[in-house]
Amino acid sequence: MATQQSAYVTVARLVRPRGVRGEVAAEILTDFPERLKKLTSVFLWDGASEPRPAAVRSCWLSLSRGGQAIFHFEGCDSIPDAEKLVGLEVQIPFADRMRLPPATYYVTDLIGCEVFETNGAAIGTVSDVQFTGEEISGTPILELDTPSGELLIPLAQDICVRVDAAARRIEVSLPEGLRDLNL
């Protein structure tokens, strides 16, 4: 989840103190949770001011509550210290994101992309990406804001024939009737 597109990306959200030594449990917001255990420094962001640097003493993954990361930050040695961090987002520099294999994308790279038909006609702008549930895997769905309202387009290679996230452009070949399904 990117909160400040130009500089940082959020990988976790601090949700509650854990234990009595200043550890903080975090909701994991990355597809690469194992990487959290290797972090030695991060940025903490409150959603309003500039992110501030924080040294990570340790981080480990817990299976409790559906899976959480447990962070222990330098200078955070008690429950009251940990309580002050609740609600902050744990961020890393945008440039330090994990590299993805070809034809896979970060949601943050897709949101804001302009979508065009292969003939060049503008359709709309990606406003969000929907994912199917964990029990039933499937193709993610692009939510587009268009002049005629919301349009849902599967992020399938047969439909999204060219994705250029760097240029903020997606070209699609819409199957006949897809627009009508969204009305």
Short mmCIF file of C-alpha atoms in Angstrom, two decimals, residues 26-146:
data_model
loop_
_atom_site.label_atom_id
_atom_site.label_comp_id
_atom_site.label_asym_id
_atom_site.label_seq_id
_atom_site.Cartn_x
_atom_site.Cartn_y
_atom_site.Cartn_z
CA ALA A 26 1.58 -4.83 13.30
CA GLU A 27 -0.88 -5.71 10.57
CA ILE A 28 1.16 -6.99 7.62
CA LEU A 29 0.50 -5.05 4.41
CA THR A 30 3.01 -6.69 2.09
CA ASP A 31 3.09 -9.83 0.00
CA PHE A 32 6.65 -10.39 1.27
CA PRO A 33 6.32 -10.64 5.08
CA GLU A 34 9.59 -12.58 5.50
CA ARG A 35 11.42 -9.45 4.40
CA LEU A 36 10.15 -7.59 7.48
CA LYS A 37 12.38 -9.75 9.70
CA LYS A 38 15.48 -8.40 7.92
CA LEU A 39 14.69 -4.70 8.26
CA THR A 40 17.11 -2.69 10.39
CA SER A 41 15.60 0.72 9.71
CA VAL A 42 12.21 1.94 8.57
CA PHE A 43 10.16 5.12 8.50
CA LEU A 44 7.12 5.65 10.73
CA TRP A 45 4.30 7.75 9.33
CA ASP A 46 1.21 9.19 11.01
CA GLY A 47 -0.57 10.08 7.77
CA ALA A 48 -0.02 13.82 8.15
CA SER A 49 3.57 14.84 8.86
CA GLU A 50 6.77 13.71 7.18
CA PRO A 51 7.74 10.06 7.87
CA ARG A 52 10.39 9.82 10.57
CA PRO A 53 13.25 7.32 10.61
CA ALA A 54 13.21 4.52 13.20
CA ALA A 55 15.82 1.88 13.99
CA VAL A 56 14.47 -1.68 14.25
CA ARG A 57 15.99 -3.76 17.07
CA SER A 58 14.15 -6.84 15.91
CA CYS A 59 11.12 -8.04 14.02
CA TRP A 60 9.54 -11.47 14.02
CA LEU A 61 6.38 -12.94 12.56
CA SER A 62 3.58 -14.26 14.73
CA LEU A 63 0.76 -16.55 13.62
CA SER A 64 -1.65 -15.06 16.17
CA ARG A 65 -4.58 -12.93 15.02
CA GLY A 66 -4.24 -14.11 11.43
CA GLY A 67 -0.55 -13.30 11.18
CA GLN A 68 1.21 -10.23 12.50
CA ALA A 69 4.68 -8.77 12.54
CA ILE A 70 6.08 -7.93 15.97
CA PHE A 71 8.42 -4.93 15.85
CA HIS A 72 10.79 -3.79 18.59
CA PHE A 73 12.12 -0.30 17.86
CA GLU A 74 15.12 1.44 19.40
CA GLY A 75 13.97 3.73 22.23
CA CYS A 76 10.71 1.83 22.71
CA ASP A 77 11.15 -0.01 26.01
CA SER A 78 7.75 -0.05 27.71
CA ILE A 79 4.04 -0.41 27.12
CA PRO A 80 3.51 3.39 27.25
CA ASP A 81 6.28 3.81 24.64
CA ALA A 82 4.60 1.20 22.42
CA GLU A 83 1.16 2.79 22.85
CA LYS A 84 2.51 6.03 21.32
CA LEU A 85 3.29 4.14 18.10
CA VAL A 86 -0.14 2.53 17.61
CA GLY A 87 -1.72 3.69 14.37
CA LEU A 88 1.54 4.58 12.64
CA GLU A 89 2.42 3.05 9.30
CA VAL A 90 5.75 1.24 8.88
CA GLN A 91 7.26 2.33 5.59
CA ILE A 92 10.31 1.64 3.47
CA PRO A 93 11.71 3.76 0.64
CA PHE A 94 9.72 3.23 -2.54
CA ALA A 95 12.92 2.33 -4.39
CA ASP A 96 13.53 -0.58 -1.96
CA ARG A 97 10.41 -2.54 -2.92
CA MET A 98 10.93 -6.16 -3.94
CA ARG A 99 11.43 -6.74 -7.65
CA LEU A 100 8.49 -8.55 -9.22
CA PRO A 101 8.55 -11.13 -11.98
CA PRO A 102 7.41 -10.07 -15.47
CA ALA A 103 3.67 -9.49 -15.97
CA THR A 104 3.08 -8.91 -12.24
CA TYR A 105 2.45 -5.48 -10.74
CA TYR A 106 2.15 -3.65 -7.49
CA VAL A 107 -1.36 -2.32 -6.91
CA THR A 108 0.17 1.10 -6.27
CA ASP A 109 1.68 1.02 -9.76
CA LEU A 110 -1.72 0.34 -11.35
CA ILE A 111 -3.82 2.88 -9.45
CA GLY A 112 -3.89 6.10 -11.44
CA CYS A 113 -3.04 4.45 -14.77
CA GLU A 114 -5.01 5.69 -17.75
CA VAL A 115 -6.78 2.88 -19.62
CA PHE A 116 -7.20 2.92 -23.38
CA GLU A 117 -8.68 0.55 -25.92
CA THR A 118 -6.18 -0.84 -28.44
CA ASN A 119 -7.60 1.60 -31.02
CA GLY A 120 -6.47 4.49 -28.78
CA ALA A 121 -9.89 5.45 -27.37
CA ALA A 122 -9.65 6.56 -23.73
CA ILE A 123 -11.79 4.56 -21.30
CA GLY A 124 -10.94 5.83 -17.82
CA THR A 125 -8.53 5.74 -14.89
CA VAL A 126 -7.77 2.86 -12.51
CA SER A 127 -9.10 3.83 -9.07
CA ASP A 128 -8.58 0.51 -7.25
CA VAL A 129 -7.84 -3.19 -7.69
CA GLN A 130 -10.15 -5.87 -6.27
CA PHE A 131 -8.90 -9.32 -5.31
CA THR A 132 -10.86 -12.52 -4.99
CA GLY A 133 -11.00 -14.28 -1.63
CA GLU A 134 -8.24 -16.50 -0.28
CA GLU A 135 -10.29 -19.68 -0.69
CA ILE A 136 -11.11 -19.05 -4.35
CA SER A 137 -8.22 -17.69 -6.34
CA GLY A 138 -8.93 -15.74 -9.46
CA THR A 139 -8.01 -12.82 -11.63
CA PRO A 140 -7.77 -9.41 -9.95
CA ILE A 141 -10.28 -6.82 -11.16
CA LEU A 142 -9.37 -3.27 -12.15
CA GLU A 143 -11.89 -0.65 -10.97
CA LEU A 144 -12.02 2.21 -13.44
CA ASP A 145 -13.54 5.65 -13.07
CA THR A 146 -15.06 6.50 -16.45
#
